[in-house]
Amino acid sequence: MNTRLVQQTVSQTRSIERLVEGRATSDGAGVKLTRVLTQNLQQRLDPFLMLDAFGSDQPDDYIAGFPDHPHRGFETVTYMIAGRMLHKDSAGHEGLLENGGVQWMTAGKGVIHSEIPQQEKGVMEGFQLWLNLPKRDKMNTPWYRDFKADDLPKFTTPEGVAVTVIAGASHGISGAVTRDTTQPNYLDLHLSAGSHFAQPLPASHNAFVYVYRGQVSIAGETVPVQRMAILANGAQADGVVIEASEDAKVLLISGQPLKEPIVQYGPFVMNSQDEIYQALSDFRDGRLGEL
Ligand code: FE
């Protein structure tokens, strides 16, 4: 299977612009989580709007789940490392997200959905990323796909780095989802001690790394566990090289910025305040989830 791999090289890695420690918060009906990509970083990490990390073996931290709530104007990408969550939405989609699976939902002009844990004990761990939609696509018809762990493109580099390509492409392997405008690249990397991973990145793309096991280093700087490293955009760097001195698991996420105004009000992300008022009145009048 690995004979299909295209070799990737990076001659100069990006450096780390800033390390970010997530902020503990809760959302939904009281699910405890860490908001890693917060609202004040939306311009810097355009087209990404939010990254939440959740992980607990205490049912009280997750059992309430996320009952019916609306979204409009962007996409949500939920990656479940461990646990089971049932999704239902107003567009008629329903799916069980579990161990290693991804749910990709394009809210577009609007969905009302619920995300409810299907377990009463054990570990629930995963990530939810919000990816913006360009102005011209914000009012598109909602779209939804579930990918079981086995459906996600995976490969192992000659060095032994295990890669899951959730979006975009790496080493010539296309991800589960690709998007023309935002060009998201979303990789889950499992590195063993002493290995490294190189990913070319267009200079204009915003990129960050989130370490969820172990630690890595980039351009000589350490990224500890549960930290996001924002990678500097610089014309001379042609990608990123991630080095692991111990076993580590890392998300590498990048995309093409939209450079459009971002106006967020809770679960609605539009380009103007007027569009937010419209979303609120559509939701109040029961029109938001209608196709
Ligand atoms: Fe949601």
Coordinates of N, CA, C and O and ligand atoms in Angstrom, one line a residue, residues 69 71 113 115, ligand 1:
H69 N -29.3 22.2 19.0 CA -28.8 23.6 18.9 C -28.5 23.9 17.4 O -28.3 22.9 16.6
H71 N -26.7 25.7 13.9 CA -25.4 26.3 13.3 C -25.8 26.9 12.0 O -26.7 26.4 11.3
H113 N -29.0 20.5 15.3 CA -28.6 19.1 15.6 C -28.3 18.8 17.1 O -28.2 19.8 17.9
E115 N -25.9 16.2 19.6 CA -24.7 15.3 19.7 C -24.7 14.7 21.1 O -24.4 15.4 22.1
Ligands
FE1 FE -23.0 21.4 17.1

